[in-house]
Each structure stands twice: as C-alpha cells, then as structure tokens.
Amino acid sequence: MTKQQANWSPYDNNGGSCVAIAGADYCVVAADTRMSTGYNILTRDYSKICKLADKAVMASSGFQADVKALQKLLAARHLIYQHQHNKQMSCPAMAQLLSNTLYYKRFFPYYSFNVLGGLDNEGKGCVFTYDAVGSYERVGYSSQGSGSTLIMPFLDNQLKSPSPLLLPAQDAVTPLSEAEAVDLVKTVFASATERDIYTGDKLEIVVLNADGIRREYMELRKD
Amino acid sequence: MFRNQYDTDVTTWSPAGRLFQVEYAMEAVKQGSAAIGLRSKTHVVLACVNKANSELSSYQKKIFKVDDHIGVAIAGLTADGRVLSRYMRSECINYNYTYESPLPVGRLVVQLADKAQVCTQRSWKRPYGVGLLVAGLDESGAHLYYNCPSGNYFEYQAFAIGSRSQAAKTYLERRFENFKDSSREDLIKDALIATRESLQGEKLRSSICTIAVVGAEEPFHILDQETVQQLIDAFEIVAEEEGPASEPGAAADEGAAAEEGAGADQGSGAAPMDI
C-alpha cells in the first residue's frame, strides 16, 4: 500500500524575472511583463511591480495569484500604519513587515520571490531580497525569478559589492549613476530574454529618487 | 430630574418607555466641544472647536480620516470616538480588500449604528458616549450623517453637535438651502462662520478650530493651520466691508473684535500639538 500522492498542486509558476539595484540616492526596480504557465503565455502585459509606499516598491516573481494576495495584504497593512502613525512606512520598515508576512505562512507559503527596492531614511537607495518564507537581507542589488540564475552572475560581475568581511566596512550601494544603472538593467534583461523562455515581451522599470517615482518601458523579444 | 429610579442600568426600561442610560449618553455628547458638518452636491466639510483641558495641555483630536472618501468628527467622550474611528477604518480597509472599491458611506453608518445599538441592550456594557458626524462621498453623491449613542442615525444637509451647537445650528438652518449648490470655498466659509457662532464671543483663529474637506476629486484631508487662517482673514475682511448685516444679532461684538484683531492675530494663542 503506497502512500497517496496529491493529484493537484495549489501552486503554479507564472515565470518572469525581477531585478533591483540601489544607488547612492536612487533605486531602480525592474521586471519583465510576461506571464506564463507551462510552455504557454497567458499575457504579455502583466505588471509584477507594486508600489507599497512612497519610498518602497516591490517586484515579485513566482505564482502571481499569491503575489497579488501578498500585495493586497501589504497595502492594507500600510493603510493601518498610516492611520496609526500619520506618515508613510519607510523602506526598512516595509522590509521587515514583508518578512514577517511571508513567515506567517511558513507552512503554506506565498509562492512569491520578492525584491523590495526604495530609499532608506537617509535618502540612500536600498534593496532587500527575499526567499519565499521571508528570509531577507539588505543588499546593493539583487534579482529573483526564472531569469535570476542568468542575471545575478552578470550583476555580480558589474556591481559586486565588497565583502562584508572587509575592514574598514564599505557601503553596500553601487557607485553607478542613475542613468548607468537603468542602462545596465536594460542590458541585463535583453540578455536574460535571449536564453530564458519565461522572460521577454516588455520590460517595466521603476526609478525612485528624491524627485519621486518614475516609470519607463522597453520592448523585449517576444519569442 | 426625576429619573433616578430607572436609570441604574441600560437594560431597565422606565415606566414611560425610556432608557435613561441611553439618554444620559446623549447628554455626554452635548457636553463635548462643538463639531459641525455641512455638505453640497460635491463636497462635505467638517469643522470642530479645539478645546484644551488647560493652558498647559494640547487639544484633543476630534476629526479623523477614515478612508480617502470618508472622514468623521466627534463630540463627547473622545476616547469612545477614537475607538469607533479605528473600527470604521478597519471596516473600510476590509471592504476595499474584498471588493476593490470604496465602502459606501450609508453602509458604514449602518454598521456603526448597529454597533452602538448592541451597547444599549447588554447589561454588561454601556452606550458609547460620543456623537459622530460622518462625512463621505460615494457613487450616490456627497453625504453627511449623524450617529448617536442610541444607535440611531440621520442624514443631514448640515448639522452641529456638542456644546453651544445651537448657535451654529441656527446659522445653518438659515442658510442650508443654498448649500446644495455651494462651491467648495463657500462651503468652507460657511463652516467657519458656523464655528464662530458656537464660539460665542471668542475670536475665531485657526488655532481654535480644525477644518477638514472631502470632495469628488479630493481625498479627505484636514486643512493645515496656515490655510485656515488665510481663509478666516479673507472672509473677516469681507465681513468688515459688508458690515454686520449678514451676521446674526448675537454676534455684534464679533464684528468689533474682528476689526481690532484682523491681521494682528495670526497664529497666536496656545500652540496645539501638531496632528
């Protein structure tokens, strides 16, 4: 008598890639807009990026139904925070909230691979990268999703932050200018699109800086 | 009064069919400092008098944002008001989460009223001692409701609650027919004048009142002190030119005070804790 196996899964992977890069006074968050299931494309025009607060933007790849549920929950929690504290949540605060929210479902996780980007309390760019159950770390740059294995080594090559073991301690942020960082993101996605079948169609780029938030799009290969 | 026999708890009726505890709760509302609301077809304005316990303390917060399209002004036990505001906020957030659309104002006030009613029919509870002026906009237009501790609620074109609210109500009764088509600016002006009525003698300054607005294209927000002071100065100068003809007789000394103090009294007086 063999153990019964489930004949369905509550999860699906809708593919796609996300990237975030932190600068001295800006942060770039980007994701492609392709949503797939199996070998099929569901839509070429789906945003994986969500503005959670004035200074915190999240990009998530994975199971988009879980991503949507997570985005809604965080938005509601942010409203409560605003009512109680009379101000917007800072990016580090949102980072902790996201971590706690993910861990809350440790035993039936959100199938959501997140990068959170924004400006910290000093106005410097910050990026937080997560796994599905909320383990997180502040980094200078990160990528998640189906193309992350292709993107991450390239970002390491271009942006490698100094090891935290180095003394004296060095900043985790990138010495790139905002325009250079946006350009790097476009290059990175163009490359990932070539080899990852789940990444392509269009690239959505969100840039946060002292002047506010700006959105940009770039076409990617559709095959 | 001769109510003492049947007023010990809320679950005891009087022989005349009244619940005295509920009526006492409504008295608490009358003791609080004034709150005023008026609406036009497109906007709703809330105003309240800021009263501090002593010169050393700050005034209590009486206007709360509930959602982008709903705000509330309270009079009475402000602690009860705070708790009810939290409830209202929570309801709006949950409704929006489920239906991805704003909670209709009429629904919210019914939920609030039902919540108040529960406290009038449990022996281990007491009625909420706060009256709420709920201002909001939804698909069916602009609304102003009054929720009382009894669990009743009423819709108004304009209303005032709290101490010395009768003066404001009198002013509003004379002018309310025009409110429907008022512009946003006129509506705020009327709110300020009504607030001045309930001050009865005291000079109207931005530090002594709080104004909040919600409109079709305008999320609910509290106006900052400078803006309010500018508005006060603007119409008090106009009032000087017109003479006290448009003001009721009881505010004759208002005109004199305005002449003396206009322009000289910006932002003075006890500085309240910033909201």
GROMACS .gro file of C-alpha atoms in nm:
model
  498
    1MET     CA    1   0.000   0.000   0.000
    2THR     CA    2   0.188   0.311  -0.122
    3LYS     CA    3   0.125   0.649   0.030
    4GLN     CA    4  -0.136   0.859  -0.150
    5GLN     CA    5   0.001   1.145  -0.351
    6ALA     CA    6  -0.171   1.469  -0.429
    7ASN     CA    7  -0.308   1.480  -0.782
    8TRP     CA    8  -0.311   1.856  -0.798
    9SER     CA    9  -0.089   2.141  -0.674
   10PRO     CA   10  -0.213   2.461  -0.518
   11TYR     CA   11   0.078   2.640  -0.683
   12ASP     CA   12   0.169   2.737  -1.037
   13ASN     CA   13   0.473   2.922  -1.165
   14ASN     CA   14   0.395   3.219  -1.388
   15GLY     CA   15   0.762   3.283  -1.459
   16GLY     CA   16   0.935   3.612  -1.517
   17SER     CA   17   1.233   3.791  -1.371
   18CYS     CA   18   1.282   4.082  -1.132
   19VAL     CA   19   1.582   4.300  -1.061
   20ALA     CA   20   1.658   4.581  -0.822
   21ILE     CA   21   1.969   4.799  -0.796
   22ALA     CA   22   2.041   5.051  -0.520
   23GLY     CA   23   2.235   5.370  -0.586
   24ALA     CA   24   2.368   5.649  -0.368
   25ASP     CA   25   2.045   5.849  -0.396
   26TYR     CA   26   1.822   5.641  -0.620
   27CYS     CA   27   1.688   5.291  -0.659
   28VAL     CA   28   1.591   5.103  -0.973
   29VAL     CA   29   1.333   4.823  -0.965
   30ALA     CA   30   1.257   4.635  -1.284
   31ALA     CA   31   1.066   4.330  -1.404
   32ASP     CA   32   0.951   4.187  -1.732
   33THR     CA   33   0.580   4.182  -1.813
   34ARG     CA   34   0.535   3.830  -1.942
   35MET     CA   35   0.305   3.597  -1.753
   36SER     CA   36   0.324   3.229  -1.848
   37THR     CA   37   0.202   2.889  -1.741
   38GLY     CA   38   0.386   2.580  -1.852
   39TYR     CA   39   0.501   2.644  -2.208
   40ASN     CA   40   0.221   2.889  -2.279
   41ILE     CA   41   0.198   3.263  -2.248
   42LEU     CA   42  -0.103   3.395  -2.058
   43THR     CA   43  -0.036   3.761  -2.129
   44ARG     CA   44   0.248   3.982  -2.248
   45ASP     CA   45   0.139   4.279  -2.044
   46TYR     CA   46   0.124   4.199  -1.673
   47SER     CA   47   0.297   4.416  -1.414
   48LYS     CA   48   0.492   4.239  -1.143
   49ILE     CA   49   0.583   4.566  -0.974
   50CYS     CA   50   0.379   4.717  -0.692
   51LYS     CA   51   0.428   5.044  -0.511
   52LEU     CA   52   0.376   4.964  -0.145
   53ALA     CA   53   0.465   5.307  -0.005
   54ASP     CA   54   0.605   5.637  -0.130
   55LYS     CA   55   0.957   5.504  -0.085
   56ALA     CA   56   0.913   5.129  -0.116
   57VAL     CA   57   0.849   4.940  -0.439
   58MET     CA   58   0.827   4.564  -0.462
   59ALA     CA   59   0.878   4.338  -0.761
   60SER     CA   60   0.774   3.974  -0.728
   61SER     CA   61   0.801   3.673  -0.950
   62GLY     CA   62   0.654   3.328  -0.898
   63PHE     CA   63   0.286   3.242  -0.856
   64GLN     CA   64   0.105   3.565  -0.942
   65ALA     CA   65  -0.212   3.478  -0.751
   66ASP     CA   66  -0.005   3.458  -0.433
   67VAL     CA   67   0.181   3.772  -0.538
   68LYS     CA   68  -0.148   3.960  -0.579
   69ALA     CA   69  -0.272   3.839  -0.240
   70LEU     CA   70   0.055   3.947  -0.081
   71GLN     CA   71   0.041   4.291  -0.245
   72LYS     CA   72  -0.315   4.347  -0.124
   73LEU     CA   73  -0.230   4.242   0.230
   74LEU     CA   74   0.071   4.472   0.246
   75ALA     CA   75  -0.130   4.762   0.104
   76ALA     CA   76  -0.396   4.714   0.372
   77ARG     CA   77  -0.131   4.692   0.644
   78HIS     CA   78   0.027   5.009   0.511
   79LEU     CA   79  -0.306   5.191   0.538
   80ILE     CA   80  -0.336   5.085   0.901
   81TYR     CA   81   0.018   5.206   0.964
   82GLN     CA   82  -0.062   5.544   0.808
   83HIS     CA   83  -0.372   5.582   1.026
   84GLN     CA   84  -0.174   5.499   1.339
   85HIS     CA   85   0.148   5.687   1.272
   86ASN     CA   86   0.027   5.964   1.042
   87LYS     CA   87   0.310   5.903   0.796
   88GLN     CA   88   0.421   5.665   0.523
   89MET     CA   89   0.617   5.350   0.606
   90SER     CA   90   0.988   5.370   0.545
   91CYS     CA   91   1.152   5.113   0.319
   92PRO     CA   92   1.332   4.929   0.603
   93ALA     CA   93   1.005   4.913   0.796
   94MET     CA   94   0.824   4.771   0.495
   95ALA     CA   95   1.109   4.524   0.450
   96GLN     CA   96   1.055   4.388   0.799
   97LEU     CA   97   0.678   4.377   0.750
   98LEU     CA   98   0.719   4.182   0.428
   99SER     CA   99   0.947   3.935   0.601
  100ASN     CA  100   0.703   3.882   0.888
  101THR     CA  101   0.411   3.848   0.649
  102LEU     CA  102   0.592   3.581   0.449
  103TYR     CA  103   0.697   3.385   0.756
  104TYR     CA  104   0.345   3.397   0.891
  105LYS     CA  105   0.265   3.146   0.617
  106ARG     CA  106   0.571   2.935   0.681
  107PHE     CA  107   0.371   2.613   0.648
  108PHE     CA  108   0.175   2.709   0.334
  109PRO     CA  109   0.399   2.972   0.182
  110TYR     CA  110   0.331   3.250  -0.064
  111TYR     CA  111   0.499   3.121  -0.378
  112SER     CA  112   0.644   3.463  -0.429
  113PHE     CA  113   1.008   3.558  -0.487
  114ASN     CA  114   1.045   3.921  -0.396
  115VAL     CA  115   1.282   4.209  -0.426
  116LEU     CA  116   1.198   4.526  -0.239
  117GLY     CA  117   1.361   4.849  -0.353
  118GLY     CA  118   1.340   5.204  -0.227
  119LEU     CA  119   1.505   5.485  -0.036
  120ASP     CA  120   1.603   5.446   0.326
  121ASN     CA  121   1.555   5.710   0.596
  122GLU     CA  122   1.869   5.892   0.484
  123GLY     CA  123   1.759   5.905   0.122
  124LYS     CA  124   2.007   5.642   0.006
  125GLY     CA  125   1.897   5.360  -0.221
  126CYS     CA  126   1.825   5.027  -0.057
  127VAL     CA  127   1.738   4.684  -0.191
  128PHE     CA  128   1.611   4.391   0.011
  129THR     CA  129   1.599   4.042  -0.130
  130TYR     CA  130   1.378   3.760  -0.001
  131ASP     CA  131   1.311   3.392  -0.028
  132ALA     CA  132   0.957   3.252  -0.025
  133VAL     CA  133   0.933   3.231   0.353
  134GLY     CA  134   1.070   3.569   0.449
  135SER     CA  135   1.443   3.528   0.496
  136TYR     CA  136   1.579   3.867   0.388
  137GLU     CA  137   1.891   4.074   0.363
  138ARG     CA  138   1.974   4.426   0.262
  139VAL     CA  139   2.196   4.426  -0.044
  140GLY     CA  140   2.319   4.662  -0.312
  141TYR     CA  141   2.149   4.474  -0.594
  142SER     CA  142   1.953   4.154  -0.648
  143SER     CA  143   1.748   3.952  -0.893
  144GLN     CA  144   1.474   3.693  -0.847
  145GLY     CA  145   1.265   3.475  -1.073
  146SER     CA  146   1.319   3.245  -1.368
  147GLY     CA  147   1.599   3.454  -1.517
  148SER     CA  148   1.778   3.521  -1.190
  149THR     CA  149   2.038   3.249  -1.247
  150LEU     CA  150   2.134   3.424  -1.572
  151ILE     CA  151   2.108   3.778  -1.435
  152MET     CA  152   2.272   3.751  -1.097
  153PRO     CA  153   2.620   3.645  -1.212
  154PHE     CA  154   2.620   3.932  -1.459
  155LEU     CA  155   2.523   4.182  -1.189
  156ASP     CA  156   2.794   4.037  -0.966
  157ASN     CA  157   3.043   4.093  -1.243
  158GLN     CA  158   2.937   4.455  -1.292
  159LEU     CA  159   2.844   4.561  -0.941
  160LYS     CA  160   2.997   4.329  -0.692
  161SER     CA  161   2.971   4.492  -0.353
  162PRO     CA  162   3.269   4.449  -0.127
  163SER     CA  163   3.255   4.154   0.108
  164PRO     CA  164   3.103   4.232   0.446
  165LEU     CA  165   3.415   4.074   0.596
  166LEU     CA  166   3.632   4.355   0.465
  167LEU     CA  167   3.761   4.617   0.702
  168PRO     CA  168   3.703   4.908   0.707
  169ALA     CA  169   3.334   4.842   0.635
  170GLN     CA  170   3.226   4.964   0.294
  171ASP     CA  171   2.886   5.072   0.175
  172ALA     CA  172   2.668   4.814   0.007
  173VAL     CA  173   2.548   5.066  -0.250
  174THR     CA  174   2.652   5.093  -0.609
  175PRO     CA  175   2.880   5.367  -0.739
  176LEU     CA  176   2.678   5.382  -1.063
  177SER     CA  177   2.482   5.689  -1.168
  178GLU     CA  178   2.108   5.657  -1.215
  179ALA     CA  179   2.129   5.661  -1.594
  180GLU     CA  180   2.404   5.396  -1.589
  181ALA     CA  181   2.201   5.175  -1.359
  182VAL     CA  182   1.893   5.198  -1.582
  183ASP     CA  183   2.109   5.115  -1.881
  184LEU     CA  184   2.257   4.817  -1.701
  185VAL     CA  185   1.908   4.689  -1.621
  186LYS     CA  186   1.806   4.714  -1.986
  187THR     CA  187   2.118   4.527  -2.093
  188VAL     CA  188   2.065   4.259  -1.832
  189PHE     CA  189   1.707   4.192  -1.937
  190ALA     CA  190   1.793   4.187  -2.304
  191SER     CA  191   2.045   3.914  -2.226
  192ALA     CA  192   1.813   3.717  -1.998
  193THR     CA  193   1.539   3.732  -2.264
  194GLU     CA  194   1.771   3.558  -2.510
  195ARG     CA  195   1.809   3.242  -2.305
  196ASP     CA  196   1.521   3.229  -2.056
  197ILE     CA  197   1.197   3.136  -2.228
  198TYR     CA  198   0.988   3.283  -1.949
  199THR     CA  199   1.141   3.629  -1.971
  200GLY     CA  200   1.054   3.869  -2.251
  201ASP     CA  201   0.783   4.083  -2.417
  202LYS     CA  202   0.833   4.409  -2.231
  203LEU     CA  203   1.046   4.547  -1.953
  204GLU     CA  204   0.898   4.771  -1.685
  205ILE     CA  205   1.145   4.992  -1.499
  206VAL     CA  206   1.058   5.195  -1.190
  207VAL     CA  207   1.306   5.451  -1.062
  208LEU     CA  208   1.280   5.606  -0.715
  209ASN     CA  209   1.475   5.914  -0.623
  210ALA     CA  210   1.447   6.240  -0.433
  211ASP     CA  211   1.216   6.380  -0.702
  212GLY     CA  212   0.969   6.095  -0.664
  213ILE     CA  213   0.888   5.789  -0.871
  214ARG     CA  214   0.928   5.748  -1.246
  215ARG     CA  215   0.823   5.462  -1.474
  216GLU     CA  216   0.981   5.352  -1.803
  217TYR     CA  217   0.917   5.073  -2.053
  218MET     CA  218   1.134   4.894  -2.304
  219GLU     CA  219   1.037   4.634  -2.562
  220LEU     CA  220   1.195   4.291  -2.534
  221ARG     CA  221   1.200   3.994  -2.769
  222LYS     CA  222   0.862   3.829  -2.792
  223ASP     CA  223   0.971   3.474  -2.869
  224MET     CA  224  -3.482   6.536   3.723
  225PHE     CA  225  -3.696   6.251   3.849
  226ARG     CA  226  -3.515   5.986   3.651
  227ASN     CA  227  -3.319   5.832   3.932
  228GLN     CA  228  -3.527   5.522   3.987
  229TYR     CA  229  -3.491   5.352   3.649
  230ASP     CA  230  -3.152   5.475   3.540
  231THR     CA  231  -2.913   5.233   3.707
  232ASP     CA  232  -2.852   5.014   3.405
  233VAL     CA  233  -2.917   5.028   3.038
  234THR     CA  234  -3.136   4.720   3.037
  235THR     CA  235  -3.403   4.874   3.259
  236TRP     CA  236  -3.698   5.050   3.099
  237SER     CA  237  -3.869   5.339   3.269
  238PRO     CA  238  -4.249   5.323   3.305
  239ALA     CA  239  -4.269   5.589   3.035
  240GLY     CA  240  -4.083   5.361   2.793
  241ARG     CA  241  -3.744   5.533   2.804
  242LEU     CA  242  -3.393   5.404   2.854
  243PHE     CA  243  -3.233   5.665   3.073
  244GLN     CA  244  -2.877   5.538   3.037
  245VAL     CA  245  -2.902   5.594   2.665
  246GLU     CA  246  -3.038   5.942   2.720
  247TYR     CA  247  -2.757   6.016   2.963
  248ALA     CA  248  -2.512   5.903   2.698
  249MET     CA  249  -2.663   6.159   2.461
  250GLU     CA  250  -2.607   6.420   2.732
  251ALA     CA  251  -2.236   6.336   2.720
  252VAL     CA  252  -2.238   6.434   2.355
  253LYS     CA  253  -2.386   6.772   2.442
  254GLN     CA  254  -2.104   6.831   2.689
  255GLY     CA  255  -1.827   6.784   2.433
  256SER     CA  256  -1.691   7.077   2.234
  257ALA     CA  257  -1.873   7.159   1.914
  258ALA     CA  258  -1.845   6.973   1.587
  259ILE     CA  259  -2.010   7.096   1.267
  260GLY     CA  260  -2.072   6.941   0.929
  261LEU     CA  261  -2.218   7.070   0.602
  262ARG     CA  262  -2.246   6.930   0.255
  263SER     CA  263  -2.300   7.042  -0.100
  264LYS     CA  264  -2.358   6.820  -0.401
  265THR     CA  265  -1.987   6.764  -0.448
  266HIS     CA  266  -1.814   6.835  -0.117
  267VAL     CA  267  -1.857   6.780   0.254
  268VAL     CA  268  -1.687   6.997   0.514
  269LEU     CA  269  -1.630   6.914   0.881
  270ALA     CA  270  -1.529   7.169   1.140
  271CYS     CA  271  -1.469   7.145   1.510
  272VAL     CA  272  -1.374   7.364   1.801
  273ASN     CA  273  -1.041   7.274   1.958
  274LYS     CA  274  -1.077   7.276   2.331
  275ALA     CA  275  -0.785   7.202   2.555
  276ASN     CA  276  -0.830   7.089   2.915
  277SER     CA  277  -0.595   7.353   3.045
  278GLU     CA  278  -0.349   7.605   2.910
  279LEU     CA  279  -0.070   7.356   2.958
  280SER     CA  280  -0.224   7.073   2.758
  281SER     CA  281  -0.289   7.028   2.390
  282TYR     CA  282  -0.636   6.994   2.245
  283GLN     CA  283  -0.783   6.655   2.170
  284LYS     CA  284  -0.811   6.526   1.818
  285LYS     CA  285  -1.175   6.532   1.709
  286ILE     CA  286  -1.156   6.483   1.335
  287PHE     CA  287  -1.032   6.153   1.196
  288LYS     CA  288  -0.967   6.035   0.846
  289VAL     CA  289  -1.141   5.704   0.799
  290ASP     CA  290  -1.059   5.648   0.433
  291ASP     CA  291  -0.985   5.858   0.129
  292HIS     CA  292  -1.355   5.918   0.083
  293ILE     CA  293  -1.480   5.925   0.444
  294GLY     CA  294  -1.396   6.131   0.750
  295VAL     CA  295  -1.557   6.173   1.089
  296ALA     CA  296  -1.586   6.447   1.350
  297ILE     CA  297  -1.677   6.351   1.706
  298ALA     CA  298  -1.822   6.518   2.013
  299GLY     CA  299  -1.841   6.372   2.360
  300LEU     CA  300  -1.616   6.107   2.508
  301THR     CA  301  -1.324   6.137   2.269
  302ALA     CA  302  -1.185   5.802   2.383
  303ASP     CA  303  -1.500   5.629   2.261
  304GLY     CA  304  -1.472   5.830   1.941
  305ARG     CA  305  -1.117   5.717   1.884
  306VAL     CA  306  -1.211   5.353   1.925
  307LEU     CA  307  -1.505   5.386   1.686
  308SER     CA  308  -1.283   5.560   1.431
  309ARG     CA  309  -1.047   5.265   1.447
  310TYR     CA  310  -1.342   5.034   1.385
  311MET     CA  311  -1.455   5.243   1.089
  312ARG     CA  312  -1.107   5.244   0.940
  313SER     CA  313  -1.084   4.870   0.978
  314GLU     CA  314  -1.422   4.819   0.807
  315CYS     CA  315  -1.318   5.038   0.515
  316ILE     CA  316  -0.991   4.854   0.471
  317ASN     CA  317  -1.156   4.512   0.482
  318TYR     CA  318  -1.432   4.612   0.241
  319ASN     CA  319  -1.179   4.757  -0.001
  320TYR     CA  320  -0.967   4.443   0.027
  321THR     CA  321  -1.261   4.219  -0.062
  322TYR     CA  322  -1.439   4.430  -0.322
  323GLU     CA  323  -1.159   4.654  -0.455
  324SER     CA  324  -1.391   4.952  -0.420
  325PRO     CA  325  -1.463   5.210  -0.153
  326LEU     CA  326  -1.714   5.130   0.118
  327PRO     CA  327  -2.040   5.320   0.056
  328VAL     CA  328  -2.097   5.570   0.334
  329GLY     CA  329  -2.452   5.455   0.401
  330ARG     CA  330  -2.329   5.102   0.469
  331LEU     CA  331  -2.066   5.222   0.713
  332VAL     CA  332  -2.307   5.430   0.919
  333VAL     CA  333  -2.550   5.139   0.946
  334GLN     CA  334  -2.271   4.916   1.076
  335LEU     CA  335  -2.175   5.188   1.319
  336ALA     CA  336  -2.534   5.232   1.433
  337ASP     CA  337  -2.578   4.857   1.483
  338LYS     CA  338  -2.260   4.853   1.688
  339ALA     CA  339  -2.399   5.132   1.905
  340GLN     CA  340  -2.731   4.953   1.943
  341VAL     CA  341  -2.562   4.646   2.086
  342CYS     CA  342  -2.442   4.855   2.376
  343THR     CA  343  -2.797   4.960   2.454
  344GLN     CA  344  -2.914   4.604   2.501
  345ARG     CA  345  -2.642   4.433   2.708
  346SER     CA  346  -2.638   4.455   3.082
  347TRP     CA  347  -2.258   4.435   3.097
  348LYS     CA  348  -2.199   4.720   2.853
  349ARG     CA  349  -2.260   5.090   2.844
  350PRO     CA  350  -2.359   5.302   2.546
  351TYR     CA  351  -2.083   5.485   2.358
  352GLY     CA  352  -2.071   5.840   2.488
  353VAL     CA  353  -1.989   6.001   2.157
  354GLY     CA  354  -2.179   6.152   1.867
  355LEU     CA  355  -2.025   6.116   1.523
  356LEU     CA  356  -2.065   6.334   1.219
  357VAL     CA  357  -1.970   6.108   0.931
  358ALA     CA  358  -1.881   6.289   0.611
  359GLY     CA  359  -1.827   6.095   0.294
  360LEU     CA  360  -1.857   6.062  -0.080
  361ASP     CA  361  -1.962   5.760  -0.275
  362GLU     CA  362  -2.132   5.671  -0.601
  363SER     CA  363  -2.460   5.818  -0.484
  364GLY     CA  364  -2.305   6.155  -0.403
  365ALA     CA  365  -2.196   6.353  -0.100
  366HIS     CA  366  -2.330   6.252   0.241
  367LEU     CA  367  -2.334   6.380   0.595
  368TYR     CA  368  -2.468   6.152   0.866
  369TYR     CA  369  -2.506   6.189   1.239
  370ASN     CA  370  -2.468   5.875   1.451
  371CYS     CA  371  -2.582   5.897   1.810
  372PRO     CA  372  -2.521   5.676   2.112
  373SER     CA  373  -2.876   5.545   2.090
  374GLY     CA  374  -2.797   5.359   1.771
  375ASN     CA  375  -2.996   5.594   1.553
  376TYR     CA  376  -2.850   5.770   1.256
  377PHE     CA  377  -2.978   6.052   1.040
  378GLU     CA  378  -2.870   6.211   0.717
  379TYR     CA  379  -2.827   6.586   0.712
  380GLN     CA  380  -2.758   6.871   0.476
  381ALA     CA  381  -2.587   7.041   0.767
  382PHE     CA  382  -2.567   6.975   1.138
  383ALA     CA  383  -2.387   7.070   1.457
  384ILE     CA  384  -2.335   6.876   1.779
  385GLY     CA  385  -2.172   6.943   2.114
  386SER     CA  386  -2.178   7.239   2.347
  387ARG     CA  387  -2.312   7.569   2.209
  388SER     CA  388  -2.400   7.389   1.889
  389GLN     CA  389  -2.744   7.552   1.891
  390ALA     CA  390  -2.592   7.881   1.778
  391ALA     CA  391  -2.425   7.706   1.487
  392LYS     CA  392  -2.744   7.516   1.406
  393THR     CA  393  -2.942   7.838   1.396
  394TYR     CA  394  -2.698   7.982   1.146
  395LEU     CA  395  -2.705   7.664   0.939
  396GLU     CA  396  -3.085   7.648   0.942
  397ARG     CA  397  -3.100   7.990   0.784
  398ARG     CA  398  -2.850   7.908   0.514
  399PHE     CA  399  -2.877   7.535   0.441
  400GLU     CA  400  -3.100   7.564   0.135
  401ASN     CA  401  -2.811   7.723  -0.051
  402PHE     CA  402  -2.553   7.463   0.044
  403LYS     CA  403  -2.651   7.213  -0.223
  404ASP     CA  404  -2.504   7.429  -0.499
  405SER     CA  405  -2.231   7.595  -0.295
  406SER     CA  406  -1.878   7.597  -0.420
  407ARG     CA  407  -1.607   7.435  -0.213
  408GLU     CA  408  -1.480   7.770  -0.093
  409ASP     CA  409  -1.824   7.896   0.010
  410LEU     CA  410  -1.892   7.574   0.193
  411ILE     CA  411  -1.572   7.609   0.395
  412LYS     CA  412  -1.655   7.972   0.463
  413ASP     CA  413  -1.997   7.874   0.594
  414ALA     CA  414  -1.835   7.611   0.813
  415LEU     CA  415  -1.600   7.869   0.960
  416ILE     CA  416  -1.884   8.113   1.023
  417ALA     CA  417  -2.090   7.840   1.188
  418THR     CA  418  -1.789   7.753   1.404
  419ARG     CA  419  -1.758   8.115   1.501
  420GLU     CA  420  -2.121   8.110   1.612
  421SER     CA  421  -2.054   7.835   1.862
  422LEU     CA  422  -1.751   8.019   1.992
  423GLN     CA  423  -1.989   8.295   2.101
  424GLY     CA  424  -1.763   8.585   2.165
  425GLU     CA  425  -1.426   8.423   2.142
  426LYS     CA  426  -1.222   8.532   1.843
  427LEU     CA  427  -1.205   8.287   1.557
  428ARG     CA  428  -0.844   8.187   1.492
  429SER     CA  429  -0.701   7.887   1.312
  430SER     CA  430  -0.560   7.754   1.639
  431ILE     CA  431  -0.905   7.720   1.789
  432CYS     CA  432  -1.068   7.526   1.507
  433THR     CA  433  -0.993   7.238   1.276
  434ILE     CA  434  -1.139   7.212   0.926
  435ALA     CA  435  -1.149   6.904   0.705
  436VAL     CA  436  -1.277   6.862   0.349
  437VAL     CA  437  -1.370   6.575   0.124
  438GLY     CA  438  -1.476   6.609  -0.239
  439ALA     CA  439  -1.527   6.418  -0.560
  440GLU     CA  440  -1.170   6.473  -0.677
  441GLU     CA  441  -1.033   6.548  -0.333
  442PRO     CA  442  -0.949   6.280  -0.078
  443PHE     CA  443  -1.044   6.352   0.280
  444HIS     CA  444  -0.783   6.567   0.447
  445ILE     CA  445  -0.752   6.817   0.730
  446LEU     CA  446  -0.660   7.167   0.620
  447ASP     CA  447  -0.338   7.299   0.766
  448GLN     CA  448  -0.337   7.593   1.005
  449GLU     CA  449  -0.198   7.849   0.761
  450THR     CA  450  -0.464   7.777   0.502
  451VAL     CA  451  -0.737   7.803   0.762
  452GLN     CA  452  -0.600   8.129   0.896
  453GLN     CA  453  -0.588   8.274   0.545
  454LEU     CA  454  -0.949   8.174   0.488
  455ILE     CA  455  -1.054   8.329   0.817
  456ASP     CA  456  -0.872   8.653   0.736
  457ALA     CA  457  -1.022   8.658   0.388
  458PHE     CA  458  -1.384   8.643   0.495
  459GLU     CA  459  -1.340   8.856   0.806
  460ILE     CA  460  -1.213   9.137   0.589
  461VAL     CA  461  -1.518   9.093   0.366
  462ALA     CA  462  -1.742   9.088   0.673
  463GLU     CA  463  -1.594   9.421   0.785
  464GLU     CA  464  -1.677   9.580   0.448
  465GLU     CA  465  -2.030   9.442   0.439
  466GLY     CA  466  -2.095   9.542   0.798
  467PRO     CA  467  -2.262   9.306   1.048
  468ALA     CA  468  -2.580   9.288   0.834
  469SER     CA  469  -2.532   8.927   0.729
  470GLU     CA  470  -2.433   8.819   1.079
  471PRO     CA  471  -2.691   8.741   1.345
  472GLY     CA  472  -2.751   8.993   1.623
  473ALA     CA  473  -2.588   8.780   1.890
  474ALA     CA  474  -2.253   8.822   1.713
  475ALA     CA  475  -2.249   9.202   1.711
  476ASP     CA  476  -1.940   9.205   1.931
  477GLU     CA  477  -1.786   8.963   1.678
  478GLY     CA  478  -1.766   9.250   1.425
  479ALA     CA  479  -1.585   9.473   1.674
  480ALA     CA  480  -1.339   9.203   1.769
  481ALA     CA  481  -1.270   9.133   1.401
  482GLU     CA  482  -1.186   9.497   1.335
  483GLU     CA  483  -0.941   9.510   1.622
  484GLY     CA  484  -0.775   9.181   1.567
  485ALA     CA  485  -0.777   9.143   1.187
  486GLY     CA  486  -0.427   9.088   1.062
  487ALA     CA  487  -0.268   9.129   1.401
  488ASP     CA  488  -0.359   8.795   1.542
  489GLN     CA  489  -0.209   8.539   1.308
  490GLY     CA  490  -0.111   8.212   1.470
  491SER     CA  491  -0.102   8.348   1.824
  492GLY     CA  492  -0.265   8.176   2.115
  493ALA     CA  493  -0.173   7.839   2.265
  494ALA     CA  494   0.007   7.627   2.009
  495PRO     CA  495  -0.168   7.292   1.993
  496MET     CA  496   0.025   6.969   1.944
  497ASP     CA  497   0.063   6.922   1.571
  498ILE     CA  498  -0.155   6.647   1.438
   0.00000   0.00000   0.00000
